[in-house]
Amino acid sequence: MEKIYDETFDSGRHLWYRNVPLSEQAKFGLTIALNASTVTEIIDRLSAERVHNQNIFAYFYDQNESGNAITESFRISLMVKINESSVNVRFNLSDLDFAEHLQEIQGFEKMMIEKLTEEFVN
């Protein structure tokens, strides 16, 4: 995981990371690889970047690209917003990968919200 940008705007601090292990290549498309070590690394990174009472927006880009039915491709990403009263998490990927991994992604988003809320929300 490599931080590539760190910018502050009126909305808060924005952090961009690349080469985050969110998926693995499979025979057909990708396998979502959301594991405890990735979660721990994300939380540790965000904890190190935290400034009290500052909104944090973090964007984590996978090393793999995901394709869709109309031949477009894009990088899988995990987006996180943290403020003093709430946490939002969104995992973005393509159509088939979404269909094949929906329950896993929903569970991961829920777990991330719980762990980040414990760590960051007052």
Short mmCIF file of N, CA, C and O in Angstrom, two decimals:
data_model
loop_
_atom_site.label_atom_id
_atom_site.label_comp_id
_atom_site.label_asym_id
_atom_site.label_seq_id
_atom_site.Cartn_x
_atom_site.Cartn_y
_atom_site.Cartn_z
N MET A 1 0.86 -1.17 0.00
CA MET A 1 0.00 0.00 0.00
C MET A 1 0.90 1.23 0.00
O MET A 1 1.80 1.35 0.82
N GLU A 2 0.64 2.11 -0.95
CA GLU A 2 1.47 3.30 -1.11
C GLU A 2 0.58 4.54 -1.16
O GLU A 2 -0.34 4.62 -1.97
N LYS A 3 0.87 5.52 -0.30
CA LYS A 3 0.12 6.78 -0.34
C LYS A 3 0.63 7.57 -1.54
O LYS A 3 1.83 7.76 -1.71
N ILE A 4 -0.32 8.03 -2.38
CA ILE A 4 0.09 8.77 -3.58
C ILE A 4 -0.29 10.24 -3.52
O ILE A 4 0.34 11.06 -4.18
N TYR A 5 -1.33 10.59 -2.75
CA TYR A 5 -1.72 11.99 -2.61
C TYR A 5 -2.23 12.24 -1.20
O TYR A 5 -2.81 11.36 -0.57
N ASP A 6 -2.05 13.46 -0.75
CA ASP A 6 -2.55 13.90 0.54
C ASP A 6 -2.91 15.37 0.37
O ASP A 6 -2.02 16.22 0.26
N GLU A 7 -4.20 15.67 0.28
CA GLU A 7 -4.66 17.03 0.02
C GLU A 7 -5.71 17.42 1.05
O GLU A 7 -6.47 16.59 1.52
N THR A 8 -5.77 18.70 1.37
CA THR A 8 -6.80 19.21 2.27
C THR A 8 -7.65 20.22 1.51
O THR A 8 -7.12 21.14 0.87
N PHE A 9 -8.96 20.00 1.55
CA PHE A 9 -9.93 20.89 0.93
C PHE A 9 -10.91 21.34 2.01
O PHE A 9 -10.81 20.90 3.16
N ASP A 10 -11.87 22.18 1.65
CA ASP A 10 -12.86 22.63 2.62
C ASP A 10 -13.59 21.46 3.28
O ASP A 10 -13.96 21.53 4.45
N SER A 11 -13.80 20.39 2.53
CA SER A 11 -14.54 19.24 3.06
C SER A 11 -13.72 18.41 4.05
O SER A 11 -14.28 17.61 4.79
N GLY A 12 -12.41 18.56 4.04
CA GLY A 12 -11.55 17.81 4.95
C GLY A 12 -10.29 17.34 4.26
O GLY A 12 -9.92 17.82 3.19
N ARG A 13 -9.64 16.39 4.88
CA ARG A 13 -8.39 15.84 4.36
C ARG A 13 -8.70 14.64 3.48
O ARG A 13 -9.48 13.76 3.85
N HIS A 14 -8.06 14.60 2.31
CA HIS A 14 -8.28 13.54 1.33
C HIS A 14 -6.95 12.79 1.13
O HIS A 14 -5.93 13.42 0.85
N LEU A 15 -7.03 11.47 1.27
CA LEU A 15 -5.84 10.62 1.17
C LEU A 15 -6.07 9.57 0.10
O LEU A 15 -7.12 8.91 0.09
N TRP A 16 -5.13 9.39 -0.79
CA TRP A 16 -5.22 8.40 -1.86
C TRP A 16 -4.09 7.38 -1.71
O TRP A 16 -2.94 7.76 -1.50
N TYR A 17 -4.45 6.10 -1.82
CA TYR A 17 -3.48 5.01 -1.73
C TYR A 17 -3.66 4.10 -2.93
O TYR A 17 -4.77 3.87 -3.40
N ARG A 18 -2.56 3.51 -3.39
CA ARG A 18 -2.66 2.54 -4.48
C ARG A 18 -1.99 1.24 -4.06
O ARG A 18 -1.31 1.17 -3.05
N ASN A 19 -2.21 0.21 -4.90
CA ASN A 19 -1.66 -1.12 -4.66
C ASN A 19 -2.15 -1.72 -3.35
O ASN A 19 -1.39 -2.35 -2.61
N VAL A 20 -3.42 -1.53 -3.08
CA VAL A 20 -4.05 -2.10 -1.89
C VAL A 20 -4.62 -3.46 -2.30
O VAL A 20 -5.37 -3.55 -3.26
N PRO A 21 -4.29 -4.53 -1.60
CA PRO A 21 -4.74 -5.87 -2.00
C PRO A 21 -6.21 -6.11 -1.68
O PRO A 21 -6.56 -6.65 -0.64
N LEU A 22 -7.09 -5.71 -2.61
CA LEU A 22 -8.53 -5.90 -2.44
C LEU A 22 -9.07 -7.06 -3.25
O LEU A 22 -10.17 -7.53 -3.00
N SER A 23 -8.30 -7.52 -4.25
CA SER A 23 -8.77 -8.62 -5.10
C SER A 23 -7.59 -9.43 -5.62
O SER A 23 -6.44 -9.01 -5.50
N GLU A 24 -7.94 -10.58 -6.19
CA GLU A 24 -6.95 -11.44 -6.85
C GLU A 24 -7.53 -11.90 -8.18
O GLU A 24 -8.74 -12.06 -8.31
N GLN A 25 -6.67 -12.09 -9.16
CA GLN A 25 -7.12 -12.60 -10.45
C GLN A 25 -7.65 -14.02 -10.30
O GLN A 25 -7.08 -14.82 -9.55
N ALA A 26 -8.74 -14.33 -11.00
CA ALA A 26 -9.32 -15.67 -10.97
C ALA A 26 -9.55 -16.12 -12.41
O ALA A 26 -9.34 -15.36 -13.35
N LYS A 27 -10.03 -17.33 -12.58
CA LYS A 27 -10.28 -17.85 -13.93
C LYS A 27 -11.25 -16.97 -14.70
O LYS A 27 -11.04 -16.64 -15.86
N PHE A 28 -12.34 -16.57 -14.05
CA PHE A 28 -13.32 -15.67 -14.66
C PHE A 28 -13.43 -14.43 -13.79
O PHE A 28 -14.06 -14.46 -12.74
N GLY A 29 -12.80 -13.35 -14.19
CA GLY A 29 -12.87 -12.12 -13.42
C GLY A 29 -11.93 -12.14 -12.23
O GLY A 29 -10.83 -12.66 -12.30
N LEU A 30 -12.42 -11.59 -11.14
CA LEU A 30 -11.61 -11.42 -9.94
C LEU A 30 -12.25 -12.12 -8.76
O LEU A 30 -13.46 -12.30 -8.71
N THR A 31 -11.41 -12.49 -7.81
CA THR A 31 -11.88 -12.96 -6.52
C THR A 31 -11.61 -11.84 -5.53
O THR A 31 -10.50 -11.30 -5.49
N ILE A 32 -12.61 -11.46 -4.78
CA ILE A 32 -12.43 -10.41 -3.80
C ILE A 32 -11.59 -10.98 -2.65
O ILE A 32 -11.88 -12.04 -2.12
N ALA A 33 -10.54 -10.28 -2.28
CA ALA A 33 -9.60 -10.76 -1.26
C ALA A 33 -9.58 -9.77 -0.10
O ALA A 33 -8.65 -8.99 0.05
N LEU A 34 -10.62 -9.78 0.66
CA LEU A 34 -10.74 -8.86 1.79
C LEU A 34 -10.37 -9.64 3.05
O LEU A 34 -11.15 -10.45 3.53
N ASN A 35 -9.19 -9.40 3.56
CA ASN A 35 -8.74 -10.19 4.69
C ASN A 35 -8.36 -9.31 5.88
O ASN A 35 -8.27 -8.09 5.77
N ALA A 36 -8.14 -9.95 7.01
CA ALA A 36 -7.88 -9.23 8.26
C ALA A 36 -6.63 -8.37 8.18
O ALA A 36 -6.60 -7.26 8.73
N SER A 37 -5.60 -8.83 7.48
CA SER A 37 -4.37 -8.03 7.41
C SER A 37 -4.58 -6.74 6.61
O SER A 37 -4.02 -5.69 6.97
N THR A 38 -5.41 -6.80 5.56
CA THR A 38 -5.72 -5.58 4.81
C THR A 38 -6.51 -4.61 5.68
O THR A 38 -6.22 -3.41 5.70
N VAL A 39 -7.49 -5.12 6.41
CA VAL A 39 -8.29 -4.27 7.31
C VAL A 39 -7.39 -3.61 8.35
O VAL A 39 -7.46 -2.40 8.57
N THR A 40 -6.52 -4.39 8.95
CA THR A 40 -5.61 -3.86 9.97
C THR A 40 -4.70 -2.78 9.39
O THR A 40 -4.50 -1.73 10.00
N GLU A 41 -4.17 -3.03 8.21
CA GLU A 41 -3.28 -2.05 7.58
C GLU A 41 -4.02 -0.75 7.26
O GLU A 41 -3.50 0.34 7.47
N ILE A 42 -5.25 -0.85 6.77
CA ILE A 42 -6.05 0.35 6.47
C ILE A 42 -6.31 1.14 7.75
O ILE A 42 -6.11 2.36 7.79
N ILE A 43 -6.72 0.46 8.80
CA ILE A 43 -7.00 1.15 10.07
C ILE A 43 -5.73 1.77 10.63
O ILE A 43 -5.75 2.92 11.09
N ASP A 44 -4.61 1.07 10.57
CA ASP A 44 -3.35 1.62 11.06
C ASP A 44 -2.94 2.86 10.27
O ASP A 44 -2.50 3.86 10.85
N ARG A 45 -3.11 2.81 8.96
CA ARG A 45 -2.77 3.98 8.12
C ARG A 45 -3.64 5.18 8.49
O ARG A 45 -3.16 6.29 8.64
N LEU A 46 -4.94 4.94 8.61
CA LEU A 46 -5.86 6.03 8.92
C LEU A 46 -5.62 6.56 10.33
O LEU A 46 -5.72 7.78 10.57
N SER A 47 -5.29 5.70 11.27
CA SER A 47 -4.99 6.14 12.63
C SER A 47 -3.77 7.06 12.64
O SER A 47 -3.74 8.07 13.35
N ALA A 48 -2.76 6.70 11.86
CA ALA A 48 -1.54 7.51 11.79
C ALA A 48 -1.80 8.87 11.14
O ALA A 48 -1.11 9.85 11.46
N GLU A 49 -2.80 8.94 10.27
CA GLU A 49 -3.10 10.19 9.55
C GLU A 49 -4.10 11.07 10.29
O GLU A 49 -4.32 12.20 9.91
N ARG A 50 -4.71 10.55 11.32
CA ARG A 50 -5.82 11.24 11.98
C ARG A 50 -5.39 12.55 12.63
O ARG A 50 -4.38 12.64 13.30
N VAL A 51 -6.20 13.56 12.39
CA VAL A 51 -6.10 14.84 13.09
C VAL A 51 -7.46 15.05 13.74
O VAL A 51 -8.50 14.95 13.07
N HIS A 52 -7.47 15.32 15.04
CA HIS A 52 -8.73 15.44 15.77
C HIS A 52 -9.68 16.46 15.12
O HIS A 52 -9.24 17.52 14.68
N ASN A 53 -10.95 16.11 15.05
CA ASN A 53 -12.02 16.96 14.51
C ASN A 53 -11.83 17.33 13.04
O ASN A 53 -12.31 18.36 12.60
N GLN A 54 -11.14 16.51 12.29
CA GLN A 54 -10.98 16.76 10.86
C GLN A 54 -11.62 15.61 10.10
O GLN A 54 -11.36 14.44 10.39
N ASN A 55 -12.47 15.93 9.12
CA ASN A 55 -13.02 14.90 8.25
C ASN A 55 -11.90 14.27 7.45
O ASN A 55 -11.01 14.96 6.96
N ILE A 56 -11.96 12.96 7.34
CA ILE A 56 -10.99 12.23 6.52
C ILE A 56 -11.76 11.50 5.42
O ILE A 56 -12.75 10.82 5.67
N PHE A 57 -11.30 11.69 4.20
CA PHE A 57 -11.79 10.95 3.05
C PHE A 57 -10.59 10.16 2.54
O PHE A 57 -9.55 10.75 2.22
N ALA A 58 -10.72 8.84 2.48
CA ALA A 58 -9.60 8.01 2.03
C ALA A 58 -10.05 7.13 0.87
O ALA A 58 -11.15 6.58 0.90
N TYR A 59 -9.18 7.02 -0.12
CA TYR A 59 -9.47 6.27 -1.33
C TYR A 59 -8.38 5.22 -1.50
O TYR A 59 -7.20 5.57 -1.61
N PHE A 60 -8.77 3.95 -1.51
CA PHE A 60 -7.82 2.85 -1.60
C PHE A 60 -8.06 2.13 -2.92
O PHE A 60 -9.12 1.56 -3.15
N TYR A 61 -7.04 2.16 -3.79
CA TYR A 61 -7.16 1.55 -5.12
C TYR A 61 -6.44 0.21 -5.17
O TYR A 61 -5.29 0.09 -4.76
N ASP A 62 -7.14 -0.79 -5.70
CA ASP A 62 -6.60 -2.13 -5.87
C ASP A 62 -5.53 -2.14 -6.94
O ASP A 62 -5.45 -1.23 -7.78
N GLN A 63 -4.72 -3.20 -6.94
CA GLN A 63 -3.72 -3.36 -8.00
C GLN A 63 -4.33 -3.90 -9.28
O GLN A 63 -3.74 -3.81 -10.34
N ASN A 64 -5.56 -4.46 -9.21
CA ASN A 64 -6.21 -5.05 -10.38
C ASN A 64 -7.29 -4.13 -10.94
O ASN A 64 -7.86 -3.32 -10.22
N GLU A 65 -7.56 -4.30 -12.24
CA GLU A 65 -8.68 -3.62 -12.87
C GLU A 65 -9.81 -4.60 -13.06
O GLU A 65 -9.59 -5.79 -13.28
N SER A 66 -11.03 -4.10 -13.00
CA SER A 66 -12.23 -4.90 -13.16
C SER A 66 -12.90 -4.47 -14.46
O SER A 66 -12.94 -3.28 -14.77
N GLY A 67 -13.41 -5.43 -15.22
CA GLY A 67 -14.09 -5.09 -16.47
C GLY A 67 -15.59 -5.29 -16.34
O GLY A 67 -16.06 -6.00 -15.45
N ASN A 68 -16.34 -4.64 -17.24
CA ASN A 68 -17.79 -4.83 -17.22
C ASN A 68 -18.27 -5.34 -18.58
O ASN A 68 -17.48 -5.56 -19.48
N ALA A 69 -19.56 -5.51 -18.70
CA ALA A 69 -20.15 -6.12 -19.90
C ALA A 69 -19.98 -5.27 -21.16
O ALA A 69 -20.09 -5.79 -22.26
N ILE A 70 -19.75 -3.99 -21.03
CA ILE A 70 -19.58 -3.14 -22.22
C ILE A 70 -18.10 -2.80 -22.44
O ILE A 70 -17.77 -1.78 -23.02
N THR A 71 -17.24 -3.67 -21.97
CA THR A 71 -15.79 -3.66 -22.19
C THR A 71 -15.05 -2.47 -21.59
O THR A 71 -13.93 -2.17 -22.00
N GLU A 72 -15.64 -1.80 -20.66
CA GLU A 72 -14.93 -0.74 -19.94
C GLU A 72 -14.21 -1.38 -18.75
O GLU A 72 -14.66 -2.39 -18.22
N SER A 73 -13.12 -0.79 -18.36
CA SER A 73 -12.43 -1.30 -17.18
C SER A 73 -12.11 -0.14 -16.26
O SER A 73 -11.97 1.00 -16.68
N PHE A 74 -12.03 -0.47 -14.99
CA PHE A 74 -11.68 0.53 -13.98
C PHE A 74 -11.05 -0.19 -12.80
O PHE A 74 -11.17 -1.39 -12.64
N ARG A 75 -10.40 0.57 -11.98
CA ARG A 75 -9.71 0.01 -10.83
C ARG A 75 -10.69 -0.15 -9.67
O ARG A 75 -11.44 0.76 -9.35
N ILE A 76 -10.69 -1.32 -9.05
CA ILE A 76 -11.51 -1.56 -7.86
C ILE A 76 -11.03 -0.60 -6.78
O ILE A 76 -9.83 -0.35 -6.63
N SER A 77 -11.99 -0.06 -6.02
CA SER A 77 -11.59 0.86 -4.96
C SER A 77 -12.46 0.71 -3.72
O SER A 77 -13.59 0.22 -3.78
N LEU A 78 -11.88 1.12 -2.62
CA LEU A 78 -12.57 1.20 -1.35
C LEU A 78 -12.50 2.65 -0.92
O LEU A 78 -11.41 3.24 -0.91
N MET A 79 -13.64 3.25 -0.61
CA MET A 79 -13.67 4.64 -0.18
C MET A 79 -14.18 4.70 1.25
O MET A 79 -15.12 3.99 1.61
N VAL A 80 -13.56 5.56 2.04
CA VAL A 80 -13.90 5.70 3.45
C VAL A 80 -14.04 7.18 3.78
O VAL A 80 -13.21 7.98 3.37
N LYS A 81 -15.09 7.50 4.52
CA LYS A 81 -15.24 8.86 5.07
C LYS A 81 -15.38 8.72 6.57
O LYS A 81 -16.19 7.94 7.07
N ILE A 82 -14.58 9.49 7.30
CA ILE A 82 -14.63 9.47 8.76
C ILE A 82 -14.79 10.90 9.25
O ILE A 82 -14.05 11.79 8.83
N ASN A 83 -15.77 11.10 10.12
CA ASN A 83 -15.84 12.37 10.85
C ASN A 83 -16.07 12.04 12.31
O ASN A 83 -16.10 10.88 12.69
N GLU A 84 -16.23 13.04 13.14
CA GLU A 84 -16.30 12.78 14.58
C GLU A 84 -17.55 12.03 15.01
O GLU A 84 -17.60 11.50 16.11
N SER A 85 -18.57 11.95 14.14
CA SER A 85 -19.80 11.29 14.56
C SER A 85 -20.22 10.10 13.70
O SER A 85 -21.17 9.40 14.03
N SER A 86 -19.52 9.84 12.58
CA SER A 86 -19.94 8.73 11.73
C SER A 86 -18.81 8.25 10.82
O SER A 86 -17.82 8.94 10.61
N VAL A 87 -19.03 7.06 10.28
CA VAL A 87 -18.11 6.44 9.32
C VAL A 87 -18.94 5.93 8.14
O VAL A 87 -20.00 5.34 8.33
N ASN A 88 -18.46 6.16 6.93
CA ASN A 88 -19.07 5.62 5.73
C ASN A 88 -18.01 4.83 4.98
O ASN A 88 -16.87 5.26 4.90
N VAL A 89 -18.42 3.68 4.42
CA VAL A 89 -17.52 2.83 3.65
C VAL A 89 -18.24 2.41 2.39
O VAL A 89 -19.40 2.01 2.42
N ARG A 90 -17.55 2.48 1.25
CA ARG A 90 -18.13 2.05 -0.02
C ARG A 90 -17.07 1.30 -0.81
O ARG A 90 -15.96 1.79 -1.01
N PHE A 91 -17.43 0.12 -1.27
CA PHE A 91 -16.56 -0.72 -2.08
C PHE A 91 -17.08 -0.66 -3.51
O PHE A 91 -18.26 -0.91 -3.74
N ASN A 92 -16.24 -0.31 -4.47
CA ASN A 92 -16.66 -0.13 -5.87
C ASN A 92 -15.99 -1.15 -6.78
O ASN A 92 -14.77 -1.31 -6.75
N LEU A 93 -16.81 -1.81 -7.61
CA LEU A 93 -16.30 -2.77 -8.56
C LEU A 93 -17.30 -2.95 -9.69
O LEU A 93 -18.36 -2.32 -9.69
N SER A 94 -17.00 -3.82 -10.64
CA SER A 94 -17.85 -3.94 -11.83
C SER A 94 -19.02 -4.88 -11.60
O SER A 94 -19.18 -5.49 -10.56
N ASP A 95 -19.82 -5.02 -12.66
CA ASP A 95 -21.08 -5.75 -12.61
C ASP A 95 -20.97 -7.21 -12.17
O ASP A 95 -21.54 -7.61 -11.17
N LEU A 96 -20.24 -8.05 -12.89
CA LEU A 96 -20.15 -9.46 -12.54
C LEU A 96 -19.46 -9.65 -11.18
O LEU A 96 -19.88 -10.47 -10.36
N ASP A 97 -18.41 -8.88 -10.94
CA ASP A 97 -17.72 -8.98 -9.65
C ASP A 97 -18.67 -8.61 -8.51
O ASP A 97 -18.65 -9.23 -7.45
N PHE A 98 -19.51 -7.61 -8.74
CA PHE A 98 -20.54 -7.24 -7.76
C PHE A 98 -21.49 -8.41 -7.51
O PHE A 98 -21.76 -8.79 -6.38
N ALA A 99 -22.00 -8.99 -8.59
CA ALA A 99 -22.96 -10.08 -8.46
C ALA A 99 -22.36 -11.29 -7.76
O ALA A 99 -23.01 -11.93 -6.92
N GLU A 100 -21.12 -11.61 -8.08
CA GLU A 100 -20.47 -12.80 -7.51
C GLU A 100 -20.07 -12.62 -6.05
O GLU A 100 -19.90 -13.61 -5.34
N HIS A 101 -19.91 -11.39 -5.59
CA HIS A 101 -19.33 -11.15 -4.27
C HIS A 101 -20.16 -10.23 -3.39
O HIS A 101 -19.65 -9.71 -2.39
N LEU A 102 -21.43 -10.03 -3.70
CA LEU A 102 -22.25 -9.05 -2.99
C LEU A 102 -22.29 -9.30 -1.49
O LEU A 102 -22.05 -8.37 -0.70
N GLN A 103 -22.57 -10.51 -1.05
CA GLN A 103 -22.66 -10.77 0.38
C GLN A 103 -21.33 -10.54 1.09
O GLN A 103 -21.28 -9.97 2.18
N GLU A 104 -20.25 -10.96 0.47
CA GLU A 104 -18.93 -10.75 1.05
C GLU A 104 -18.62 -9.25 1.17
O GLU A 104 -18.09 -8.80 2.19
N ILE A 105 -18.96 -8.49 0.15
CA ILE A 105 -18.71 -7.05 0.16
C ILE A 105 -19.56 -6.36 1.23
O ILE A 105 -19.06 -5.52 1.98
N GLN A 106 -20.82 -6.72 1.32
CA GLN A 106 -21.68 -6.13 2.34
C GLN A 106 -21.17 -6.44 3.74
O GLN A 106 -21.15 -5.58 4.62
N GLY A 107 -20.73 -7.68 3.96
CA GLY A 107 -20.15 -8.05 5.25
C GLY A 107 -18.88 -7.28 5.55
O GLY A 107 -18.66 -6.83 6.68
N PHE A 108 -18.05 -7.11 4.52
CA PHE A 108 -16.81 -6.36 4.68
C PHE A 108 -17.10 -4.89 5.01
O PHE A 108 -16.49 -4.33 5.92
N GLU A 109 -18.01 -4.27 4.28
CA GLU A 109 -18.36 -2.87 4.55
C GLU A 109 -18.87 -2.71 5.98
O GLU A 109 -18.48 -1.78 6.69
N LYS A 110 -19.73 -3.62 6.41
CA LYS A 110 -20.27 -3.57 7.77
C LYS A 110 -19.16 -3.71 8.81
O LYS A 110 -19.10 -2.95 9.78
N MET A 111 -18.26 -4.67 8.61
CA MET A 111 -17.16 -4.88 9.53
C MET A 111 -16.24 -3.65 9.57
O MET A 111 -15.82 -3.22 10.65
N MET A 112 -15.95 -3.07 8.41
CA MET A 112 -15.10 -1.88 8.36
C MET A 112 -15.74 -0.72 9.11
O MET A 112 -15.06 0.00 9.85
N ILE A 113 -17.03 -0.53 8.91
CA ILE A 113 -17.74 0.54 9.62
C ILE A 113 -17.64 0.33 11.13
O ILE A 113 -17.34 1.26 11.88
N GLU A 114 -17.86 -0.91 11.58
CA GLU A 114 -17.78 -1.20 13.02
C GLU A 114 -16.39 -0.93 13.57
O GLU A 114 -16.23 -0.28 14.59
N LYS A 115 -15.35 -1.43 12.89
CA LYS A 115 -13.98 -1.27 13.37
C LYS A 115 -13.53 0.19 13.32
O LYS A 115 -12.89 0.68 14.25
N LEU A 116 -13.86 0.89 12.24
CA LEU A 116 -13.48 2.30 12.14
C LEU A 116 -14.26 3.15 13.14
O LEU A 116 -13.71 4.11 13.69
N THR A 117 -15.51 2.81 13.39
CA THR A 117 -16.30 3.54 14.38
C THR A 117 -15.66 3.37 15.77
O THR A 117 -15.52 4.35 16.52
N GLU A 118 -15.28 2.15 16.13
CA GLU A 118 -14.60 1.92 17.41
C GLU A 118 -13.33 2.76 17.52
O GLU A 118 -13.03 3.30 18.58
N GLU A 119 -12.60 2.87 16.44
CA GLU A 119 -11.32 3.56 16.45
C GLU A 119 -11.44 5.08 16.42
O GLU A 119 -10.67 5.79 17.05
N PHE A 120 -12.43 5.61 15.67
CA PHE A 120 -12.43 7.04 15.36
C PHE A 120 -13.59 7.86 15.91
O PHE A 120 -13.45 9.06 16.06
N VAL A 121 -14.75 7.26 16.11
CA VAL A 121 -15.92 8.05 16.45
C VAL A 121 -15.97 8.26 17.95
O VAL A 121 -15.84 7.33 18.73
N ASN A 122 -16.17 9.52 18.33
CA ASN A 122 -16.19 9.89 19.76
C ASN A 122 -17.40 9.29 20.46
O ASN A 122 -18.44 9.18 20.02
#
